[in-house]
Coordinates of C-alpha atoms in Angstrom, one line a residue:
X27 CA 13.3 12.1 7.6
X28 CA 9.6 12.2 6.3
X29 CA 7.1 12.4 9.8
X30 CA 2.8 12.0 9.1
X31 CA 1.1 12.6 12.5
X32 CA -2.9 14.1 12.8
X33 CA -5.0 13.6 10.6
X34 CA -5.0 11.5 7.2
X35 CA -6.6 9.9 4.4
X36 CA -5.9 6.2 3.3
X37 CA -6.8 4.4 0.3
X38 CA -7.2 1.5 -0.5
X39 CA -6.7 -0.8 -3.7
X40 CA -8.6 -3.5 -4.1
X41 CA -7.0 -5.6 -7.4
X42 CA -6.4 -9.2 -8.9
X43 CA -2.8 -10.4 -8.0
X44 CA -2.5 -11.4 -12.2
X45 CA -3.9 -7.4 -13.0
X46 CA -1.1 -5.3 -14.8
X47 CA -0.5 -2.4 -17.1
X48 CA 1.9 -2.7 -19.9
X49 CA 2.3 -6.3 -19.0
X50 CA 3.8 -5.1 -15.6
X51 CA 2.3 -6.1 -11.8
X52 CA -0.2 -3.4 -11.7
X53 CA 0.1 -3.1 -8.1
X54 CA 3.8 -2.3 -8.7
X55 CA 3.0 0.5 -10.9
X56 CA 0.5 1.9 -8.0
X57 CA 3.6 1.9 -5.8
X58 CA 6.1 3.2 -8.1
X59 CA 3.5 6.0 -8.9
X60 CA 3.1 6.7 -4.8
X61 CA 6.1 7.0 -5.2
X62 CA 7.3 9.3 -7.6
X63 CA 3.7 11.6 -6.3
X64 CA 6.2 12.0 -3.2
X65 CA 3.2 10.3 -1.2
X66 CA 4.2 8.6 2.2
X67 CA 4.2 5.0 1.8
X68 CA 2.7 2.3 -0.2
X69 CA 2.4 -1.2 1.0
X70 CA 1.1 -4.2 -1.4
X71 CA -0.8 -7.4 1.4
X72 CA -1.6 -10.5 -0.6
X73 CA -4.7 -12.1 0.4
X74 CA -5.3 -15.6 0.7
X75 CA -9.0 -15.7 -0.2
X76 CA -11.8 -13.4 -1.7
X77 CA -13.7 -12.7 -4.4
X78 CA -15.3 -9.3 -5.8
X79 CA -17.5 -8.1 -9.0
X80 CA -16.7 -11.4 -10.7
X81 CA -17.9 -13.6 -7.8
X82 CA -15.2 -16.2 -8.4
X83 CA -14.0 -17.5 -4.9
X84 CA -10.5 -16.9 -5.5
X85 CA -8.1 -19.1 -2.9
X86 CA -5.0 -19.9 -2.3
X87 CA -5.9 -23.3 -0.6
X88 CA -7.2 -25.1 -4.3
X89 CA -4.3 -25.7 -6.2
X90 CA -6.1 -24.6 -9.4
X91 CA -7.7 -21.5 -8.1
X92 CA -4.4 -19.9 -6.9
X93 CA -4.1 -17.6 -9.6
X94 CA -5.1 -13.8 -9.4
X95 CA -5.4 -13.7 -5.9
X96 CA -6.8 -10.6 -4.3
X97 CA -4.3 -7.7 -3.8
X98 CA -4.5 -4.5 -1.4
X99 CA -2.7 -1.9 -1.9
X100 CA -2.4 0.7 1.2
X101 CA -1.6 4.4 1.0
X102 CA -1.5 7.3 3.6
X103 CA -0.6 10.5 3.3
X104 CA -2.5 14.0 3.6
X105 CA -6.1 14.3 2.2
X106 CA -4.3 17.1 -0.4
X107 CA -2.0 14.4 -1.6
X108 CA -3.8 11.3 -1.4
X109 CA -6.9 13.6 -3.2
X110 CA -4.3 15.0 -5.8
X111 CA -3.2 11.0 -6.5
X112 CA -6.7 9.9 -7.3
X113 CA -6.7 11.0 -11.2
X114 CA -3.8 7.9 -11.6
X115 CA -5.9 5.2 -9.8
X116 CA -9.0 6.8 -11.9
X117 CA -6.4 6.1 -14.7
X118 CA -4.8 2.6 -13.7
X119 CA -7.2 0.9 -12.1
X120 CA -10.1 -0.7 -14.9
X121 CA -11.4 -3.5 -12.5
X122 CA -11.2 -3.7 -9.1
X123 CA -12.5 -1.1 -5.8
X124 CA -10.9 2.2 -4.5
X125 CA -12.0 3.0 -0.8
X126 CA -10.9 6.1 0.9
X127 CA -11.0 6.5 4.8
X128 CA -10.1 8.8 7.0
X129 CA -7.1 8.5 9.5
X130 CA -5.0 9.5 12.0
X131 CA -1.8 8.7 12.5
X132 CA -0.2 8.4 15.5
X133 CA 3.3 7.8 14.5
X134 CA 5.1 7.6 10.9
X135 CA 8.8 8.3 11.1
X136 CA 11.2 7.1 8.1
X137 CA 14.4 5.6 8.8
X138 CA 17.1 6.6 11.7
X139 CA 13.5 7.8 13.2
X140 CA 14.9 7.5 16.9
X141 CA 17.2 10.3 18.3
X142 CA 20.5 9.1 19.1
X143 CA 20.4 9.6 22.9
X144 CA 17.6 7.3 22.7
X145 CA 20.0 4.3 20.9
X146 CA 20.9 1.0 22.6
X147 CA 24.2 1.5 23.8
X148 CA 25.2 -1.4 21.9
X149 CA 25.0 0.5 18.7
X150 CA 22.1 -1.7 17.7
X151 CA 19.1 -0.2 15.9
X152 CA 16.7 1.2 18.6
X153 CA 13.3 -0.9 18.7
X154 CA 11.6 -0.2 15.9
X155 CA 14.0 1.7 14.0
X156 CA 14.4 0.6 10.5
X157 CA 11.6 -1.2 10.0
X158 CA 8.9 -0.2 7.2
X159 CA 5.6 -1.1 8.1
X160 CA 3.6 0.9 5.2

């Protein structure tokens, strides 16, 4: 079980939904590389509207412009591990924005996070157990 608490570094990568790496979605390649690098976790969030360096507004509201919506990939781990991962992002992200933020993790536990004595007697999951937010 992975536990991460205290000071951490968050990297947020803003790219387009249609951005690719060797014919594969770029966001998927970033997540797979973060996993292979042993980082604590990564999540991809699809935006509903946004614009970047091109100044074109991409929105899910207009059918004709619903392609290439903004995507944010967020990774949180220790500063050392995130910084060690940055060269891979330099290779992958040719268009987009990469932001680093200091943050504090107050609770992060992998599956099976609650000790057995805290689980309900019904045998169901403890509140929050098995939920994957990042």
